[in-house]
Coordinates of C-alpha atoms and ligand atoms in Angstrom, one line a residue:
M1 CA -4.9 32.7 -15.5
F2 CA -4.2 29.0 -17.0
K3 CA -5.7 28.4 -20.5
R4 CA -6.0 24.6 -20.6
V5 CA -5.7 22.2 -17.7
L6 CA -4.9 18.6 -17.9
I7 CA -6.7 16.5 -15.3
A8 CA -4.3 13.8 -14.5
N9 CA -6.9 11.5 -12.7
R10 CA -10.2 9.5 -13.2
G11 CA -13.6 9.4 -11.3
E12 CA -15.3 11.6 -8.9
I13 CA -12.2 13.7 -8.3
A14 CA -11.6 14.3 -12.0
L15 CA -14.9 15.3 -12.6
R16 CA -14.4 17.5 -9.4
V17 CA -11.9 19.2 -10.9
L18 CA -13.5 19.5 -14.2
R19 CA -16.2 21.4 -12.7
A20 CA -13.7 24.2 -11.0
C21 CA -11.8 24.4 -14.4
R22 CA -15.2 25.1 -16.4
E23 CA -16.9 27.6 -13.6
M24 CA -13.1 29.4 -14.3
D25 CA -13.2 29.5 -18.0
I26 CA -10.5 27.1 -18.3
D27 CA -10.5 24.5 -20.7
T28 CA -10.1 21.0 -19.9
V29 CA -7.9 17.8 -21.3
A30 CA -8.8 14.5 -19.8
V31 CA -6.8 11.5 -19.9
Y32 CA -8.1 8.1 -19.4
S33 CA -6.9 4.2 -19.3
Q34 CA -8.2 1.7 -21.9
A35 CA -10.8 0.6 -18.7
D36 CA -12.2 4.1 -18.7
A37 CA -13.4 4.8 -22.2
D38 CA -16.8 5.1 -20.8
A39 CA -15.9 7.3 -17.9
L40 CA -17.9 10.6 -17.2
H41 CA -14.7 12.8 -17.0
V42 CA -13.9 11.8 -20.4
Q43 CA -17.4 12.6 -21.7
F44 CA -17.3 16.0 -20.0
A45 CA -13.5 17.2 -20.7
G46 CA -13.1 19.7 -23.6
S47 CA -10.8 16.7 -25.1
A48 CA -9.5 13.5 -24.3
Y49 CA -6.6 11.3 -24.7
C50 CA -6.0 7.9 -23.8
V51 CA -2.5 7.0 -21.9
G52 CA -2.5 3.3 -21.6
P53 CA -3.9 0.0 -20.5
A54 CA -6.2 -0.4 -17.3
K55 CA -3.2 -1.0 -15.0
A56 CA -2.9 2.1 -13.2
A57 CA 1.1 2.1 -13.5
D58 CA 0.5 1.9 -17.3
S59 CA -1.5 4.7 -17.2
Y60 CA -2.7 7.3 -14.6
L61 CA 1.1 6.8 -13.5
N62 CA 2.5 7.2 -16.8
M63 CA 4.3 10.3 -16.5
D64 CA 5.7 10.4 -19.9
A65 CA 2.3 10.0 -21.5
I66 CA 0.7 12.5 -19.6
L67 CA 3.2 14.9 -20.1
T68 CA 3.2 14.1 -23.8
V69 CA -0.5 14.8 -24.2
A70 CA 0.0 17.9 -21.8
K71 CA 2.3 19.2 -24.4
A72 CA 0.5 18.3 -27.7
A73 CA -2.6 19.7 -26.4
G74 CA -1.3 22.5 -25.1
C75 CA -1.9 22.6 -21.6
D76 CA -0.1 25.0 -19.1
A77 CA -1.3 23.1 -15.9
I78 CA -1.7 19.7 -14.5
H79 CA -4.1 19.0 -11.5
P80 CA -3.5 15.4 -10.1
G81 CA -6.2 15.1 -7.7
Y82 CA -5.5 12.8 -5.1
G83 CA -3.8 9.3 -5.4
F84 CA -2.0 8.6 -8.4
L85 CA 0.6 10.9 -9.3
S86 CA -0.5 13.7 -6.8
E87 CA 2.5 13.0 -4.4
N88 CA 4.8 12.2 -6.5
D89 CA 7.9 14.6 -6.2
A90 CA 9.5 13.6 -9.7
F91 CA 6.4 13.9 -11.6
A92 CA 6.2 17.9 -10.1
D93 CA 9.8 18.3 -11.3
A94 CA 9.2 16.9 -14.5
C95 CA 6.1 19.5 -14.7
Q96 CA 8.0 22.3 -13.9
E97 CA 11.2 21.2 -16.3
E98 CA 8.6 21.2 -19.4
G99 CA 7.2 24.7 -18.3
I100 CA 3.7 23.0 -17.3
A101 CA 2.7 24.5 -13.7
F102 CA 1.7 21.4 -11.2
I103 CA -1.1 22.3 -9.6
G104 CA 0.3 21.5 -5.7
P105 CA 3.6 22.1 -4.0
S106 CA 6.5 21.9 -5.3
G107 CA 8.7 18.4 -6.0
D108 CA 11.0 19.9 -3.0
V109 CA 8.1 20.0 -0.8
I110 CA 6.6 16.8 -1.7
R111 CA 10.0 15.3 -0.9
S112 CA 10.3 16.7 2.4
M113 CA 6.6 15.9 3.6
G114 CA 6.1 12.6 1.6
N115 CA 8.8 10.8 3.8
K116 CA 6.8 10.5 6.9
A117 CA 10.0 10.1 9.3
S118 CA 11.7 13.0 8.0
A119 CA 8.5 15.2 7.9
R120 CA 8.1 14.4 12.0
A121 CA 11.6 15.3 12.3
L122 CA 10.8 18.7 10.6
M123 CA 7.8 19.4 12.5
Q124 CA 9.5 18.7 15.9
K125 CA 11.8 21.2 15.0
A126 CA 9.3 23.8 14.1
G127 CA 8.0 22.9 17.5
V128 CA 4.8 21.2 16.3
P129 CA 4.1 18.4 18.6
V130 CA 4.7 15.0 17.2
V131 CA 3.9 11.5 18.7
P132 CA 7.0 10.0 20.8
G133 CA 8.4 7.6 18.6
S134 CA 12.0 6.7 16.8
D135 CA 14.9 9.5 15.8
G136 CA 14.0 9.0 12.2
P137 CA 13.8 5.5 10.5
V138 CA 14.6 2.1 12.1
P139 CA 17.3 0.2 10.4
D140 CA 16.1 -3.2 11.0
A141 CA 13.8 -5.3 12.8
Q142 CA 16.4 -6.2 16.0
T143 CA 17.4 -2.1 16.8
A144 CA 13.5 -1.3 16.0
K145 CA 12.7 -3.5 18.9
A146 CA 15.3 -1.9 21.0
V147 CA 13.7 1.4 20.1
A148 CA 10.3 0.0 20.8
D149 CA 11.1 -1.4 24.3
S150 CA 12.7 2.0 25.3
I151 CA 9.4 3.9 23.9
G152 CA 7.5 1.4 25.7
Y153 CA 4.1 -0.7 24.6
P154 CA 1.6 -0.2 22.5
V155 CA 3.6 1.2 19.8
L156 CA 2.8 1.5 16.3
I157 CA 4.9 0.7 13.2
K158 CA 4.8 2.7 10.1
A159 CA 6.3 2.8 6.9
S160 CA 7.8 6.2 5.6
A161 CA 6.2 6.1 2.2
G162 CA 2.8 4.6 3.7
G163 CA -0.7 5.9 2.6
G164 CA -4.2 4.8 2.5
G165 CA -3.8 2.9 6.2
R166 CA -1.0 0.5 4.5
G167 CA 2.0 -0.5 6.3
M168 CA 1.3 0.0 9.7
R169 CA 0.9 -2.5 12.4
R170 CA 0.1 -1.9 16.1
V171 CA 2.0 -3.9 18.6
Y172 CA 0.9 -4.4 22.3
D173 CA 4.1 -6.5 23.8
A174 CA 7.4 -7.2 22.9
D175 CA 7.4 -11.0 22.0
S176 CA 4.9 -10.1 18.8
F177 CA 7.1 -7.3 17.7
I178 CA 9.6 -8.9 15.4
S179 CA 6.9 -10.7 13.3
L180 CA 4.4 -7.8 12.8
F181 CA 7.6 -5.2 12.1
E182 CA 8.4 -8.0 9.2
E183 CA 4.7 -8.1 8.3
A184 CA 4.4 -4.1 8.2
R185 CA 7.8 -4.1 6.2
A186 CA 6.5 -6.6 3.6
E187 CA 3.2 -4.6 3.1
S188 CA 5.1 -1.4 2.5
V189 CA 7.7 -2.8 -0.1
A190 CA 4.8 -4.2 -1.8
C191 CA 2.4 -1.4 -2.0
F192 CA 5.2 1.5 -1.8
G193 CA 8.2 0.1 -3.2
S194 CA 10.1 1.0 -0.1
G195 CA 10.7 -0.9 3.3
E196 CA 11.9 2.3 5.1
M197 CA 9.9 2.0 8.5
Y198 CA 9.8 4.1 12.0
L199 CA 8.0 3.9 15.2
E200 CA 5.3 5.8 17.1
K201 CA 3.8 5.5 20.6
L202 CA 0.3 4.0 20.1
I203 CA -2.0 6.8 21.0
L204 CA -4.7 4.8 22.8
D205 CA -8.1 5.3 21.4
P206 CA -7.6 8.7 19.8
R207 CA -9.4 10.9 17.4
H208 CA -8.3 11.8 14.0
I209 CA -8.4 15.6 13.5
E210 CA -7.1 17.2 10.8
F211 CA -6.7 20.9 9.2
Q212 CA -7.5 22.3 6.0
I213 CA -4.6 24.7 5.1
L214 CA -4.2 27.2 2.0
A215 CA -0.9 28.9 1.0
D216 CA 0.0 31.1 -1.6
R217 CA 3.2 32.2 -3.4
H218 CA 2.8 35.6 -1.4
G219 CA 3.4 34.5 2.0
N220 CA -0.2 33.9 3.2
V221 CA -0.8 30.6 5.1
I222 CA -4.3 30.0 6.8
H223 CA -6.3 27.2 7.9
L224 CA -10.1 26.5 6.9
G225 CA -10.7 24.7 10.4
D226 CA -10.7 21.0 11.3
R227 CA -12.3 17.9 9.9
D228 CA -13.1 15.0 12.5
C229 CA -12.2 11.5 10.7
S230 CA -12.3 9.3 13.6
I231 CA -14.8 7.1 11.5
Q232 CA -12.0 4.5 10.2
R233 CA -11.9 1.1 9.2
R234 CA -8.5 -0.3 9.4
N235 CA -6.9 3.1 9.4
Q236 CA -9.1 4.4 6.5
K237 CA -11.7 6.6 6.9
M238 CA -15.3 6.0 5.9
L239 CA -17.3 9.1 7.1
E240 CA -16.0 12.6 8.0
E241 CA -17.8 15.4 9.7
A242 CA -16.7 19.1 10.3
P243 CA -16.2 20.7 12.7
S244 CA -14.9 17.9 15.1
K245 CA -17.5 18.0 18.2
A246 CA -14.3 17.3 20.4
L247 CA -12.8 20.5 19.8
T248 CA -13.4 23.5 22.1
P249 CA -13.1 27.1 20.3
E250 CA -9.5 27.2 22.2
L251 CA -8.3 24.1 21.2
R252 CA -9.3 24.5 17.4
E253 CA -7.4 27.7 17.6
Q254 CA -4.4 26.2 19.4
M255 CA -4.4 23.3 16.6
G256 CA -5.2 25.6 13.6
A257 CA -2.2 27.9 14.9
A258 CA -0.2 24.6 14.9
A259 CA -1.2 23.5 11.4
V260 CA -0.5 27.0 9.9
A261 CA 3.1 26.8 11.6
A262 CA 3.6 22.9 10.4
A263 CA 2.9 24.4 6.5
K264 CA 5.0 27.3 7.3
A265 CA 7.8 25.3 8.4
A266 CA 7.5 22.8 5.3
G267 CA 7.6 26.1 2.9
Y268 CA 4.3 24.9 2.1
E269 CA 2.2 26.1 -1.0
N270 CA -0.9 25.1 -2.5
A271 CA -3.7 23.1 -0.5
G272 CA -2.9 20.8 1.7
T273 CA -3.6 19.0 5.0
I274 CA -2.0 18.5 8.5
E275 CA -3.1 15.7 10.3
F276 CA -3.0 15.2 13.9
V277 CA -4.2 12.5 16.6
L278 CA -6.2 13.9 19.6
D279 CA -5.8 11.9 22.8
G280 CA -8.5 12.0 25.4
E281 CA -7.1 14.6 27.3
G282 CA -6.8 17.2 24.6
H283 CA -3.2 16.6 24.1
F284 CA -2.7 16.5 20.0
Y285 CA 0.3 15.2 18.0
F286 CA 1.0 15.8 14.6
I287 CA 1.1 12.6 12.5
E288 CA 1.4 13.7 8.6
M289 CA 1.1 16.1 5.9
N290 CA -0.9 15.2 2.9
T291 CA 0.3 17.5 0.1
R292 CA -2.7 17.0 -2.1
I293 CA -6.4 17.6 -2.3
Q294 CA -8.2 15.1 -0.1
V295 CA -11.1 13.0 -0.5
E296 CA -12.9 14.6 2.3
H297 CA -12.1 18.2 1.1
P298 CA -15.9 18.9 0.5
I299 CA -17.2 19.2 4.0
T300 CA -14.5 22.1 4.7
E301 CA -16.3 23.6 1.5
M302 CA -19.6 23.4 2.9
V303 CA -18.7 24.6 6.4
T304 CA -16.5 27.8 5.0
G305 CA -18.2 28.5 1.4
T306 CA -14.8 28.0 -0.2
D307 CA -14.2 26.3 -3.3
L308 CA -10.8 24.4 -2.5
V309 CA -10.2 23.5 -6.1
R310 CA -10.6 27.0 -7.1
E311 CA -8.5 28.0 -4.6
Q312 CA -5.8 25.4 -5.8
I313 CA -5.6 26.5 -9.1
R314 CA -5.6 30.4 -8.4
I315 CA -2.7 29.6 -6.2
A316 CA -0.7 27.5 -8.7
A317 CA -1.3 30.4 -11.2
G318 CA 0.6 32.8 -8.9
L319 CA -2.7 34.6 -7.5
P320 CA -2.9 35.9 -3.7
L321 CA -5.7 33.8 -1.7
S322 CA -9.0 35.0 -1.9
L323 CA -9.6 35.0 1.7
T324 CA -8.1 35.6 5.0
Q325 CA -7.8 34.0 8.1
E326 CA -10.1 36.2 9.7
D327 CA -12.7 35.6 6.7
V328 CA -13.0 32.1 7.6
K329 CA -16.1 31.5 9.4
L330 CA -17.2 28.2 10.2
Q331 CA -21.1 27.7 9.3
G332 CA -23.2 25.0 10.6
H333 CA -22.0 21.1 10.3
A334 CA -21.3 19.1 7.4
I335 CA -20.8 15.1 6.8
E336 CA -19.7 13.2 4.2
C337 CA -19.9 9.5 3.5
R338 CA -17.8 7.6 1.3
I339 CA -19.9 4.9 -0.6
N340 CA -17.5 2.1 -1.5
A341 CA -18.3 -0.8 -4.1
E342 CA -17.4 -3.2 -1.4
D343 CA -19.1 -6.0 0.8
P344 CA -19.4 -5.6 4.6
A345 CA -20.6 -8.9 5.2
N346 CA -17.5 -10.3 3.4
G347 CA -14.6 -8.4 5.2
F348 CA -15.2 -5.8 3.0
R349 CA -14.3 -7.6 -0.1
P350 CA -14.0 -5.0 -3.1
C351 CA -16.9 -6.2 -5.3
P352 CA -16.7 -3.9 -8.5
G353 CA -19.2 -4.8 -11.5
K354 CA -21.7 -3.1 -13.7
T355 CA -24.2 -0.4 -12.0
E356 CA -27.5 -1.9 -13.1
F357 CA -29.5 1.1 -11.5
L358 CA -28.7 4.3 -10.1
H359 CA -30.5 7.0 -8.0
L360 CA -28.6 9.7 -5.8
P361 CA -30.1 11.8 -3.2
G362 CA -30.7 15.4 -3.4
G363 CA -32.5 18.0 -2.0
C364 CA -31.6 20.5 0.4
G365 CA -28.4 20.8 1.8
V366 CA -27.2 17.6 -0.1
R367 CA -24.3 17.2 -2.5
V368 CA -22.9 14.2 -4.4
D369 CA -19.6 14.1 -5.7
S370 CA -19.6 11.0 -7.9
A371 CA -19.0 9.9 -11.5
L372 CA -21.2 6.9 -11.6
Y373 CA -24.0 6.5 -13.8
T374 CA -26.8 3.7 -14.4
G375 CA -25.2 1.4 -16.7
Y376 CA -21.3 2.2 -15.7
E377 CA -19.1 -0.3 -15.0
L378 CA -16.9 0.0 -12.2
S379 CA -13.4 -1.2 -12.7
P380 CA -11.6 -3.7 -10.5
F381 CA -8.4 -1.9 -11.6
Y382 CA -9.3 1.1 -9.4
D383 CA -9.9 1.7 -5.6
S384 CA -13.5 1.2 -4.4
L385 CA -14.9 4.6 -3.9
A386 CA -17.9 5.2 -6.1
A387 CA -19.8 8.1 -4.7
K388 CA -19.2 10.6 -1.9
I389 CA -22.6 11.6 0.0
I390 CA -22.1 15.1 1.6
V391 CA -24.6 17.0 3.8
H392 CA -24.9 20.5 5.2
A393 CA -27.2 21.8 7.7
P394 CA -27.4 24.3 10.6
T395 CA -26.7 21.7 13.5
R396 CA -24.8 18.7 13.8
L397 CA -27.9 17.1 14.6
E398 CA -29.6 18.1 11.5
A399 CA -26.7 17.1 9.6
I400 CA -27.3 13.3 10.9
R401 CA -30.9 13.4 10.2
R402 CA -30.0 14.9 6.8
M403 CA -27.5 12.3 6.0
R404 CA -29.9 9.4 7.2
R405 CA -32.5 10.3 4.8
A406 CA -30.0 11.1 2.1
L407 CA -28.5 7.2 2.5
E408 CA -32.2 6.5 2.8
E409 CA -32.9 7.5 -0.8
L410 CA -29.5 6.2 -2.6
I411 CA -30.1 3.4 -4.4
V412 CA -27.2 1.4 -6.1
E413 CA -27.8 -1.9 -7.6
G414 CA -25.4 -4.2 -9.4
Y415 CA -22.8 -4.6 -6.5
A416 CA -22.7 -4.3 -2.6
T417 CA -21.6 -1.4 -0.9
N418 CA -21.1 0.2 2.5
A419 CA -24.2 2.2 2.7
E420 CA -26.4 0.2 5.1
L421 CA -23.5 0.2 7.4
L422 CA -23.1 3.8 7.2
H423 CA -26.9 4.5 7.6
Q424 CA -26.5 2.1 11.0
I425 CA -23.6 4.4 12.1
L426 CA -25.7 7.5 11.8
Y427 CA -27.9 5.9 14.6
H428 CA -25.3 4.7 16.6
P429 CA -25.4 6.5 20.3
D430 CA -21.8 7.1 20.2
F431 CA -22.1 8.5 17.2
V432 CA -25.0 10.8 17.7
R433 CA -23.5 11.6 20.9
G434 CA -20.2 12.5 19.0
S435 CA -17.9 10.8 21.0
C436 CA -16.3 8.2 18.5
T437 CA -12.8 7.7 18.4
T438 CA -11.0 6.0 15.8
G439 CA -11.2 2.6 17.5
F440 CA -15.3 2.8 17.2
L441 CA -15.7 1.3 14.1
D442 CA -13.5 -1.9 14.2
R443 CA -15.0 -2.3 17.8
E444 CA -18.6 -1.9 17.0
L445 CA -18.8 -3.8 13.6
K446 CA -20.0 -6.8 14.4
S447 CA -23.3 -5.2 16.0
L448 CA -23.6 -2.7 13.3
L449 CA -23.4 -5.4 10.6
S450 CA -26.1 -7.4 12.5
W451 CA -28.3 -4.5 12.7
S452 CA -28.1 -3.4 9.2
R453 CA -28.8 -7.1 8.2
C454 CA -32.0 -7.0 10.6
G455 CA -32.9 -3.7 8.7
S456 CA -32.9 -5.3 5.5
E457 CA -34.8 -8.6 6.7
E458 CA -37.7 -6.2 7.7
K459 CA -37.9 -4.5 4.8
Q460 CA -38.5 -7.3 2.8
Ligands
ADP501 P1 -7.8 10.9 2.1 O1 -8.8 9.9 2.1 O2 -7.5 11.3 3.7 O3 -7.7 11.9 1.3 P2 -6.3 8.4 2.0 O4 -5.0 8.0 2.6 O5 -7.4 7.5 2.2 O6 -6.5 9.9 2.1 O7 -5.8 8.6 0.5 C1 -6.8 9.1 -0.5 C2 -6.8 8.2 -1.9 O8 -5.3 8.2 -2.3 C3 -7.2 7.1 -1.9 O9 -7.9 6.6 -3.2 C4 -6.1 5.9 -1.6 O10 -6.1 4.7 -2.1 C5 -4.8 6.9 -2.3 N1 -3.5 6.7 -1.9 C6 -3.2 7.1 -0.7 N2 -1.6 7.1 -0.5 C7 -1.3 6.6 -1.5 C8 0.0 6.0 -2.4 N3 0.9 6.2 -1.5 N4 0.1 5.9 -3.6 C9 -1.3 6.0 -4.6 N5 -2.3 6.1 -3.9 C10 -2.5 6.3 -2.5
ADP502 P1 -1.9 7.3 6.1 O1 -0.6 7.4 5.6 O2 -1.9 5.8 5.9 O3 -3.0 8.2 6.0 P2 -1.4 7.9 8.8 O4 0.0 8.3 9.6 O5 -2.3 9.4 8.9 O6 -1.5 6.8 7.7 O7 -2.2 7.3 10.0 C1 -3.3 6.6 9.5 C2 -4.5 6.3 10.5 O8 -3.7 5.7 11.8 C3 -4.7 8.0 11.3 O9 -6.1 8.4 10.9 C4 -4.9 7.2 13.0 O10 -6.2 6.7 13.1 C5 -3.9 5.9 13.2 N1 -3.1 6.7 13.7 C6 -1.6 6.9 13.2 N2 -0.6 7.1 14.1 C7 -1.1 6.9 15.1 C8 -0.8 6.8 16.6 N3 0.5 7.2 16.5 N4 -1.3 6.3 17.4 C9 -2.6 6.2 17.3 N5 -3.4 6.3 16.0 C10 -2.2 6.4 14.9
MG503 MG1 -3.5 10.0 6.9

């Protein structure tokens, strides 16, 4: 087993990895930017090194600085968390060249799945259903439009390098295609430094269903069930639950088998996620693979009783999976709410600032993954995720009731959050019924916000 792991990340996920390491008796080394000197991951790690200024490009994305620390501190492995360098093939390669284990798949696998257009092609070859769309990337707007015309509208323009819901545009008619294509491409160039685009048919009002995969070096590939991430704002997840209410046991088995086939086709090793959209008729389509630990991994941990980060570390150390497919039993229901420092009443403007007061929920079946504390200054340099509230209960309805009361216990003072909005979602009849699709939140946002404002007026 590894002796010392460097955690190339910050915030709640850095803490999450630290916790797994400590429980495994592995030393930890944190890296941080000048903006994060007061961060909890710096406090809790065995040792911590500053790797540059606040801007992520100069610190958390600074491969040379991070590798220099890893070598100087005698680390034998690096955990990249999510975001930052987690899906950076050059970084995975560089770790390997230095003889440091990258806790994730190889650079080659990241390359082949990181380009979403080529991942689609690979899945098609492996017999995994993909959304009808372009054969690979489209070279320019005019050619793309011809392809869109032949696929038939509505279509979705997507960035091959995309992530976090960016570089995507829905197109409902031929007339608006060219301008939306240019918009999506400009966004992709700005966010990902690549203008490579591809097309998919827009599946109308689908669910986002994803499967957690674990694969080791010994040929074992299993899935740990599904997560329903249909509560999204502009293609970004806000609330996730496991298991999905939309899947029958048969469909779950079918999609799980497709996810395992997808991971095998990719030659995958470590933890990963196969994302699908599921239409109203029970047809499912691969949309992408995330070759890293996912933000919403805790709900899978709750329903399967597995520590996914521990599994990641064991896999990278060459150990076999500690469970088989038959061992995976989905127990009860779990929900995660992402508490973001953003103002829903103001177009979800990020509003980081000083955490004047914090009270986190607790009690039976409640888990909080967060790096916040009273007095902590949330930095504007990084994403606005402030805390993840996770609940587990025997049934879905009990989990919903538990999450409502957990959110009622949460107090964050100093900046706006989406907590009230999440609380309202948990009372919405469509959510309670379990019938929400990816269009739900954008469609219901106005009424959800007006209710939450009424709610806060009543309290005053
Ligand atoms: P998930 O929530 O399913 O894990 P997301 O796509 O929402 O996946 O991304 C998780 C985190 O990674 C977010 O903090 C997001 O900002 C970040 N992220 C996603 N894609 C990229 C990327 N290409 N480059 C840098 N950060 C990314
Ligand atoms: P990202 O890398 O940004 O996470 P994804 O390909 O996973 O991009 O898509 C993000 C979200 O966009 C999905 O969760 C889903 O809600 C929606 N989406 C993606 N592809 C399609 C599609 N072909 N039809 C309908 N919705 C889609
Ligand atoms: Mg995705």
